Coordinates of C-alpha atoms in Angstrom, one line a residue:
M1 CA 25.4 -11.1 3.9
L2 CA 26.7 -14.2 5.7
R3 CA 29.0 -16.6 3.8
V4 CA 30.0 -20.0 5.2
F5 CA 32.7 -22.3 3.7
R6 CA 33.1 -25.9 4.9
L7 CA 36.8 -26.7 5.3
E8 CA 38.0 -30.2 6.0
S9 CA 41.7 -29.5 5.5
R10 CA 43.9 -26.4 5.4
F11 CA 42.3 -23.3 4.2
P12 CA 42.6 -22.7 0.4
S13 CA 44.4 -19.6 -0.8
A14 CA 42.7 -16.6 -2.3
R15 CA 43.3 -18.1 -5.7
N16 CA 40.5 -20.5 -5.0
G17 CA 38.1 -17.9 -4.0
F18 CA 38.9 -17.7 -0.3
P19 CA 41.0 -15.1 1.5
I20 CA 44.4 -16.0 3.0
I21 CA 43.6 -16.3 6.7
P22 CA 45.6 -14.0 9.0
A23 CA 47.7 -15.7 11.6
A24 CA 45.7 -14.1 14.4
C25 CA 42.5 -15.8 13.1
Q26 CA 43.9 -19.2 12.4
S27 CA 42.6 -22.2 14.4
P28 CA 45.1 -23.9 16.6
A29 CA 43.8 -27.2 15.4
G30 CA 45.5 -27.2 12.0
N31 CA 43.0 -24.8 10.4
T32 CA 40.3 -27.5 10.3
G33 CA 36.7 -26.2 10.7
I34 CA 34.6 -23.6 9.0
L35 CA 35.4 -20.1 7.9
V36 CA 32.6 -17.6 8.4
E37 CA 32.3 -14.0 7.1
V38 CA 29.9 -11.8 9.0
F39 CA 29.9 -8.1 8.0
N40 CA 33.4 -8.5 6.4
S41 CA 34.9 -10.1 9.5
W42 CA 36.3 -13.6 9.1
V43 CA 35.8 -16.1 11.9
I44 CA 36.9 -19.8 12.2
L45 CA 34.7 -22.1 14.1
P46 CA 35.9 -25.6 15.1
K47 CA 34.2 -28.6 13.6
T48 CA 32.8 -29.6 17.0
S49 CA 31.5 -26.2 18.0
N50 CA 27.8 -25.8 18.8
A51 CA 28.1 -22.3 17.3
R52 CA 29.2 -24.0 14.0
I53 CA 25.9 -25.9 13.9
R54 CA 23.9 -22.7 14.5
V55 CA 25.9 -20.7 11.9
L56 CA 25.6 -23.4 9.3
D57 CA 21.9 -23.6 9.8
Q58 CA 21.5 -19.8 9.6
A59 CA 23.6 -19.8 6.4
R60 CA 21.5 -22.6 4.9
R61 CA 18.3 -20.8 5.7
Q62 CA 19.6 -17.6 4.2
M63 CA 20.9 -19.2 1.0
L64 CA 17.6 -21.0 0.5
G65 CA 15.8 -17.7 1.3
D66 CA 17.8 -15.8 -1.3
K67 CA 17.3 -18.4 -3.9
E68 CA 13.6 -18.6 -3.2
M69 CA 13.2 -14.8 -3.3
A70 CA 15.0 -14.6 -6.6
A71 CA 12.6 -17.1 -8.1
L72 CA 9.7 -15.2 -6.4
A73 CA 10.9 -12.0 -8.0
D74 CA 10.6 -13.5 -11.4
D75 CA 7.1 -14.8 -10.6
M76 CA 6.0 -11.5 -9.3
R77 CA 7.3 -9.6 -12.3
A78 CA 5.4 -12.0 -14.6
W79 CA 2.2 -11.7 -12.6
R80 CA 2.5 -8.0 -12.4
R81 CA 3.0 -7.5 -16.1
D82 CA 0.1 -9.8 -17.0
I83 CA -2.2 -7.8 -14.7
H84 CA -0.9 -4.6 -16.1
R85 CA -1.7 -5.8 -19.6
H86 CA -5.3 -6.6 -18.6
P87 CA -6.4 -3.8 -16.2
E88 CA -9.9 -3.6 -14.8
L89 CA -11.9 -0.9 -13.1
G90 CA -13.3 -1.0 -9.5
F91 CA -15.8 -3.7 -8.9
A92 CA -15.1 -5.1 -12.4
E93 CA -11.8 -6.9 -11.6
H94 CA -13.2 -10.2 -12.8
R95 CA -10.2 -11.5 -14.7
T96 CA -7.8 -10.2 -12.0
A97 CA -9.8 -11.9 -9.2
M98 CA -9.9 -15.1 -11.2
V99 CA -6.1 -15.1 -11.7
V100 CA -5.5 -14.4 -8.0
A101 CA -7.9 -17.1 -6.8
G102 CA -6.5 -19.6 -9.3
L103 CA -3.0 -19.1 -8.0
L104 CA -4.1 -19.3 -4.3
R105 CA -5.9 -22.6 -5.0
E106 CA -2.8 -23.9 -6.8
W107 CA -0.9 -23.3 -3.6
D108 CA -3.5 -25.1 -1.5
I109 CA -4.7 -21.9 0.2
S110 CA -8.3 -21.6 1.3
V111 CA -10.0 -19.1 -0.9
Q112 CA -13.3 -17.1 -0.9
T113 CA -14.2 -15.3 -4.1
D114 CA -16.8 -12.7 -5.0
F115 CA -16.4 -11.1 -1.6
A116 CA -18.0 -7.6 -1.7
G117 CA -18.3 -8.1 -5.5
T118 CA -14.9 -9.0 -6.9
G119 CA -12.8 -9.2 -3.7
V120 CA -10.8 -12.3 -2.9
V121 CA -9.7 -13.5 0.5
G122 CA -7.2 -16.3 1.1
T123 CA -6.4 -17.8 4.5
I124 CA -3.3 -19.7 5.6
R125 CA -3.2 -21.3 9.0
G126 CA 0.1 -21.9 10.7
T127 CA 1.1 -25.5 11.6
L128 CA 2.7 -24.7 14.9
P129 CA 0.6 -25.1 18.1
A130 CA -0.3 -22.1 20.2
D131 CA 2.3 -23.3 22.8
G132 CA 1.0 -20.9 25.5
R133 CA 1.1 -17.8 23.2
Q134 CA -1.8 -15.9 21.8
A135 CA -2.5 -17.2 18.3
L136 CA -2.8 -13.9 16.4
A137 CA -4.6 -13.4 13.1
I138 CA -2.8 -11.0 10.7
G139 CA -4.4 -9.4 7.7
L140 CA -2.3 -8.4 4.7
R141 CA -4.2 -6.3 2.1
A142 CA -3.6 -5.4 -1.6
D143 CA -5.8 -3.4 -4.0
M144 CA -6.5 -4.7 -7.5
D145 CA -8.3 -2.1 -9.5
A146 CA -7.0 0.2 -12.3
L147 CA -7.7 3.8 -13.3
P148 CA -10.1 5.1 -16.0
M149 CA -7.4 6.7 -18.1
M150 CA -5.4 6.1 -21.2
E151 CA -1.9 4.7 -20.9
Q152 CA 0.6 6.8 -22.9
G153 CA 3.7 4.7 -22.1
S154 CA 5.2 2.2 -24.6
V155 CA 6.0 -0.8 -22.4
P156 CA 5.7 -4.1 -24.1
Y157 CA 2.9 -5.2 -21.7
K158 CA 0.9 -2.0 -22.3
S159 CA -2.8 -2.1 -21.5
V160 CA -4.9 -3.8 -24.1
T161 CA -8.1 -2.1 -22.8
D162 CA -8.7 1.5 -24.1
G163 CA -9.3 4.0 -21.4
V164 CA -8.3 1.7 -18.5
F165 CA -4.7 1.7 -17.1
H166 CA -2.8 0.5 -14.0
G167 CA -1.5 4.0 -13.4
C168 CA -1.4 3.7 -9.6
G169 CA 0.6 0.5 -9.2
H170 CA -2.1 -1.8 -7.9
D171 CA -0.8 -4.4 -10.3
G172 CA 2.4 -4.3 -8.3
H173 CA 0.6 -4.4 -5.0
T174 CA -1.4 -7.5 -6.1
A175 CA 1.8 -9.2 -7.3
I176 CA 3.6 -8.6 -4.0
L177 CA 0.8 -10.1 -2.0
L178 CA 0.7 -13.1 -4.4
G179 CA 4.5 -13.5 -3.8
V180 CA 3.9 -13.4 0.0
A181 CA 1.1 -16.0 -0.4
K182 CA 3.3 -18.4 -2.4
H183 CA 6.1 -18.1 0.2
L184 CA 3.8 -18.7 3.1
S185 CA 2.1 -21.6 1.4
M186 CA 5.5 -23.3 1.4
N187 CA 6.5 -22.1 4.8
R188 CA 3.6 -22.7 7.2
R189 CA 5.6 -23.2 10.4
F190 CA 4.2 -20.2 12.3
H191 CA 1.6 -19.7 15.0
G192 CA -1.8 -18.2 14.1
T193 CA -3.4 -17.3 10.9
V194 CA -2.7 -15.0 7.9
H195 CA -5.6 -13.5 5.9
L196 CA -4.6 -12.4 2.4
I197 CA -7.1 -9.7 1.4
F198 CA -7.3 -8.7 -2.3
Q199 CA -9.5 -5.7 -2.3
P200 CA -11.5 -4.3 -5.2
A201 CA -12.2 -0.6 -6.1
E202 CA -9.7 1.3 -4.0
E203 CA -9.7 4.1 -6.6
T204 CA -13.4 4.7 -5.9
L205 CA -12.6 4.9 -2.1
R206 CA -15.5 2.4 -1.7
G207 CA -13.9 -1.0 -2.0
G208 CA -12.6 -1.2 1.6
S209 CA -15.9 -0.1 3.2
E210 CA -17.8 -2.5 1.0
M211 CA -15.7 -5.4 2.2
I212 CA -16.3 -4.3 5.8
R213 CA -20.0 -4.0 5.1
A214 CA -20.0 -7.5 3.7
G215 CA -18.6 -8.8 7.0
L216 CA -14.8 -9.0 6.3
F217 CA -13.8 -8.9 9.9
E218 CA -16.7 -11.1 11.1
H219 CA -15.7 -13.8 8.6
Y220 CA -12.0 -13.2 8.8
P221 CA -11.2 -11.7 12.2
C222 CA -7.9 -9.9 12.3
D223 CA -5.9 -8.8 15.3
E224 CA -3.7 -6.6 13.1
I225 CA -3.7 -5.5 9.5
Y226 CA -1.0 -4.2 7.1
A227 CA -0.8 -2.7 3.6
L228 CA 1.7 -0.8 1.4
H229 CA 1.7 1.6 -1.5
N230 CA 4.4 2.4 -3.9
S231 CA 5.7 6.0 -3.7
N232 CA 8.4 7.8 -5.6
A233 CA 8.5 10.3 -2.8
V234 CA 10.6 7.6 -1.1
P235 CA 13.9 6.6 -2.8
S236 CA 14.1 3.2 -4.4
G237 CA 15.3 0.5 -2.0
K238 CA 13.8 2.3 1.0
V239 CA 10.6 2.1 3.0
G240 CA 8.8 5.0 4.7
V241 CA 6.9 4.5 8.0
R242 CA 4.9 6.9 10.1
A243 CA 2.7 6.5 13.2
G244 CA -0.5 8.5 13.1
A245 CA -2.0 10.0 10.0
I246 CA 0.0 9.0 6.9
L247 CA -2.7 9.9 4.3
S248 CA -5.5 12.4 4.4
A249 CA -9.2 12.1 4.7
S250 CA -11.0 12.7 1.4
D251 CA -14.4 14.3 1.0
L252 CA -16.2 15.1 -2.3
F253 CA -18.8 17.8 -2.5
R254 CA -21.2 19.4 -4.9
I255 CA -22.9 22.8 -4.6
R256 CA -26.0 23.4 -6.7
I257 CA -27.1 27.0 -7.3
E258 CA -30.6 27.6 -8.6
G259 CA -31.0 31.3 -9.7
T260 CA -33.1 33.1 -12.3
G261 CA -32.0 33.2 -15.9
S262 CA -32.2 36.3 -18.2
H263 CA -30.8 38.0 -21.3
A264 CA -27.3 39.1 -20.8
A265 CA -28.5 42.7 -21.5
M266 CA -31.0 42.6 -18.6
P267 CA -29.1 41.3 -15.6
H268 CA -31.4 43.2 -13.2
K269 CA -34.1 40.6 -14.0
A270 CA -31.8 37.7 -13.2
V271 CA -30.5 36.1 -10.0
D272 CA -27.1 35.3 -11.6
P273 CA -25.9 31.8 -10.4
I274 CA -22.4 32.6 -11.8
L275 CA -22.1 35.6 -9.5
V276 CA -23.3 33.5 -6.6
G277 CA -20.8 30.7 -7.6
T278 CA -17.8 33.0 -7.9
S279 CA -18.6 34.6 -4.5
L280 CA -18.7 31.1 -3.0
V281 CA -15.4 30.1 -4.6
Q282 CA -13.8 33.2 -3.0
S283 CA -15.5 32.6 0.4
I284 CA -14.4 29.0 0.5
Q285 CA -10.8 30.1 0.5
S286 CA -11.3 31.6 3.9
I287 CA -12.0 28.2 5.5
V288 CA -8.3 27.1 5.5
S289 CA -6.9 30.6 6.0
R290 CA -9.3 31.7 8.8
N291 CA -11.1 28.7 10.3
V292 CA -8.6 25.9 10.4
D293 CA -6.0 25.9 13.2
P294 CA -2.7 26.9 11.4
T295 CA -0.9 23.9 13.0
E296 CA -3.3 21.6 11.2
A297 CA -3.3 20.8 7.5
A298 CA -6.3 21.1 5.1
V299 CA -6.9 21.6 1.4
V300 CA -10.2 22.7 -0.1
S301 CA -10.3 22.8 -3.9
V302 CA -13.2 23.7 -6.2
C303 CA -12.3 21.8 -9.3
R304 CA -15.4 22.2 -11.5
F305 CA -17.6 25.2 -12.2
L306 CA -20.4 24.3 -14.6
A307 CA -22.8 27.0 -15.9
G308 CA -24.4 28.4 -19.0
T309 CA -24.9 27.3 -22.6
A310 CA -24.9 30.5 -24.6
I311 CA -22.6 33.5 -24.7
N312 CA -25.4 36.1 -24.3
V313 CA -27.6 34.3 -21.7
I314 CA -27.3 34.5 -17.9
P315 CA -28.0 30.9 -16.9
D316 CA -30.5 29.9 -14.3
S317 CA -28.3 27.4 -12.5
A318 CA -24.7 26.5 -11.8
V319 CA -22.8 23.6 -10.2
L320 CA -19.6 23.6 -8.2
E321 CA -17.7 20.4 -7.4
G322 CA -14.6 19.9 -5.4
T323 CA -12.7 18.0 -2.7
V324 CA -11.6 18.4 0.9
R325 CA -8.4 16.9 2.3
T326 CA -7.6 16.8 6.0
F327 CA -5.4 14.8 8.4
S328 CA -7.7 14.8 11.4
C329 CA -11.4 13.9 11.9
A330 CA -11.9 17.1 13.9
T331 CA -10.6 19.3 11.0
Q332 CA -12.6 17.3 8.5
A333 CA -15.8 17.9 10.4
L334 CA -15.0 21.7 10.8
V335 CA -14.4 22.2 7.1
L336 CA -17.5 20.4 6.1
E337 CA -19.6 22.4 8.6
R338 CA -18.1 25.7 7.2
L339 CA -18.9 24.7 3.6
N340 CA -22.5 24.1 4.6
T341 CA -22.7 27.4 6.5
L342 CA -21.2 29.4 3.6
C343 CA -23.8 27.9 1.2
D344 CA -26.6 28.8 3.6
G345 CA -25.2 32.3 3.8
A346 CA -25.0 32.7 0.0
S347 CA -28.6 31.5 -0.3
R348 CA -29.8 34.3 2.1
S349 CA -27.5 36.9 0.7
F350 CA -28.4 36.5 -3.0
G351 CA -32.0 35.3 -2.6
C352 CA -31.7 32.0 -4.4
C353 CA -31.5 28.3 -3.6
V354 CA -28.0 27.0 -2.8
V355 CA -27.7 23.3 -1.8
F356 CA -24.6 21.7 -0.4
E357 CA -24.2 18.0 -1.2
H358 CA -21.7 15.8 0.6
L359 CA -21.1 13.2 -2.0
Q360 CA -18.5 10.8 -0.5
T361 CA -16.2 10.6 2.5
S362 CA -13.3 8.5 3.7
P363 CA -11.3 9.0 6.9
P364 CA -7.6 9.8 7.3
T365 CA -5.3 6.7 7.1
V366 CA -4.1 6.6 10.7
N367 CA -1.4 4.1 11.7
A368 CA -1.3 2.5 15.1
P369 CA 2.1 3.2 16.9
F370 CA 2.7 -0.4 17.9
Q371 CA 2.0 -1.9 14.4
T372 CA 4.0 0.9 12.8
D373 CA 7.0 -0.1 15.0
V374 CA 6.5 -3.7 13.8
V375 CA 6.8 -2.5 10.2
R376 CA 9.9 -0.4 11.1
R377 CA 11.6 -3.4 12.7
A378 CA 10.7 -5.7 9.8
A379 CA 11.9 -3.2 7.2
E380 CA 15.2 -2.6 9.1
S381 CA 15.7 -6.4 9.3
V382 CA 15.2 -6.7 5.5
L383 CA 16.8 -3.5 4.2
G384 CA 19.0 -2.2 7.1
R385 CA 18.3 0.8 9.4
D386 CA 19.7 3.3 6.9
N387 CA 17.0 2.3 4.4
V388 CA 14.0 2.9 6.6
I389 CA 12.6 6.5 6.8
V390 CA 10.9 6.9 10.2
N391 CA 8.3 9.7 10.4
V392 CA 8.1 9.9 6.6
A393 CA 6.2 12.9 5.4
P394 CA 2.5 12.3 5.1
L395 CA 0.7 12.8 1.8
M396 CA -2.5 14.6 1.0
A397 CA -3.6 11.6 -1.1
S398 CA -6.3 9.3 0.4
E399 CA -6.9 5.6 0.8
D400 CA -9.9 3.5 1.7
F401 CA -7.6 1.2 3.7
A402 CA -8.4 3.9 6.2
F403 CA -11.8 2.2 6.8
M404 CA -10.0 -1.1 7.7
L405 CA -7.7 0.8 10.1
E406 CA -10.7 2.2 11.9
Q407 CA -11.8 -1.4 12.6
C408 CA -8.5 -3.0 13.3
P409 CA -5.1 -1.7 14.5
G410 CA -2.5 -1.8 11.8
S411 CA -0.1 0.1 9.6
Y412 CA 0.2 1.3 6.0
F413 CA 3.7 2.1 4.7
F414 CA 5.4 3.5 1.6
L415 CA 7.5 1.3 -0.6
G416 CA 10.1 3.5 -2.5
H417 CA 10.5 3.3 -6.2
D418 CA 12.2 4.9 -9.2
G419 CA 9.8 6.3 -11.7
L420 CA 6.9 8.7 -12.2
T421 CA 4.3 9.7 -9.7
C422 CA 1.1 7.7 -9.5
H423 CA -1.7 8.7 -12.0
H424 CA 0.8 9.9 -14.5
P425 CA -0.2 8.6 -18.0
E426 CA 3.2 7.0 -18.5
F427 CA 3.4 5.5 -15.0
D428 CA 4.8 2.0 -14.6
F429 CA 5.4 0.1 -11.4
D430 CA 9.1 -0.4 -10.5
D431 CA 9.6 -4.2 -10.6
S432 CA 12.8 -4.0 -8.6
S433 CA 10.7 -3.1 -5.6
L434 CA 8.6 -6.3 -5.8
P435 CA 10.9 -8.5 -3.7
L436 CA 11.5 -5.7 -1.2
G437 CA 7.7 -5.3 -0.5
A438 CA 7.2 -9.0 -0.3
S439 CA 10.2 -9.4 2.1
V440 CA 8.9 -6.8 4.4
F441 CA 5.5 -8.4 4.6
I442 CA 7.0 -11.8 5.2
E443 CA 9.2 -10.4 8.0
V444 CA 6.2 -8.8 9.6
I445 CA 4.6 -12.3 9.7
K446 CA 7.8 -13.8 11.2
Q447 CA 8.0 -11.1 13.9
R448 CA 4.3 -11.4 14.8
L449 CA 3.6 -15.1 14.3
G450 CA 7.1 -16.7 14.7
E451 CA 9.7 -18.1 12.4
T452 CA 8.3 -19.7 9.2
G453 CA 9.6 -22.9 7.7
A454 CA 8.5 -25.8 5.5

C-alpha cells in the first residue's frame, strides 16, 4: 500500500496520524514537501521534485482504484446474489442474459444477445490509437448456467426455482465479468478491443462449442482468451495457474447389451446380459492399469448399470453408462479405442450384440504458456507473489472452455475461495473473492492492452 501526505509546513507529530520523522529522513529544507510510505519505508520528496509528481499521481490512481473496487465489490455481490436467487439451466438462461445485456447497455457497451441461444457478447474498444503497436483483441469469458439440483443451504438469497441451483459458482463468474465490464466502460484508455463473452450451458459441456459453431471467433476475433473458475482446492485470497492441461477431457459413453431373456431357473436358455455387463465392467478396469502409460493420468468409471425388472427373470438387455477423464488427447483416443475393442470382444465371446456409443466429448483444457505467464504476472501484481500458486495441481473435472482454447491461445485459472466444493447441495460462492477475480482480469487487460483510464 502506498500512502502519500501533502505537507506544506513542518511534519505533524504522531498524535495527528503521522509518524515522527527520524532525523536521518528529514528534508534539509525545513521539512517542507511530501511524506511517502512505500512498503513501510518513509521517504520525503521536495515540493519541486519530478518524483513527487509521479508519486502523487500514482497515489491518486491507487486511491481512486481502491475506492472504485470497493464500490464494484458491492455491485458484484448484489448482482451475484440476484443471479443466485434466479438460477437457470443451460440454454435457458433467459433472465440472466437479459440482466447481463441490460447492464452492458447501461454502460454504453456494444451488445449482441441470443448468440448460440442465450449467449451474450459485449465489446469495448479502447480509445487509444495503435501508436505503432499491434492492436490486440482480448476475450474474457464467464459461464452463466446453473445445475439441475436442489439447493439445501439456507442463504437468504436461496434459489426460488425448485430443482435448479447455482451449485458451481457460475453466478459469481458472471458477476465478476460484469464488474470488469463496468470498470472498463469507465476506463477505456487502452489499445485494442475487449470482448466480454457470457456463455450459456457450460454444465452440458456444449455451450462453448455451440458459440464457436455460431461463429464466435468470426464475429468477435480474439488474439487471446481468458477465463477463471472458483476452487476451494486453492486457499482464499490466492490464484492458481498452470501451463498445459489444467482440467481433463471428458467423454460420456453408453454400452448396450442385447442378450436373450429366460426364467431364472433356466439360465441355459438365456444369453444373460447381466453376466456380459459384469464381465465388461471388470475388463474395463484393465484399460487404466494395463493400457495407459503409467506416467499419464486417466479415469474410467462405469456409473450406471441398468438391467431387469423382476427378481426371477433373466432380462434380455442391459445398459452400462459411464465417463472417461484424461489429460491428453492421445490418452483420450487410446481409452476410447480400448472401450470399443472390449465391447467387440464381449460380443464375440458371449454370442450377443454389444454396442458401444460415444455420447459426448470435450477436450482437455490446455493453457498456452505465454498467456498463463500473463495471468501469473497479473495475479502477482494484484495479490503479491506469495499468493499465486504456479503449477497448481490439475483437476479431473472438465470444462467446455477447452473448445475455445483449441481455437485461440489463452489461459484458464483457479480463483481460491473458502467454502464447499462445487456441486455440493449447500455450495455458495465466496463473495470475498469477487473483487480479486475482477482485479486479475483487469490487470490482464492492462498488461496486454496498456494502462486504462477514463
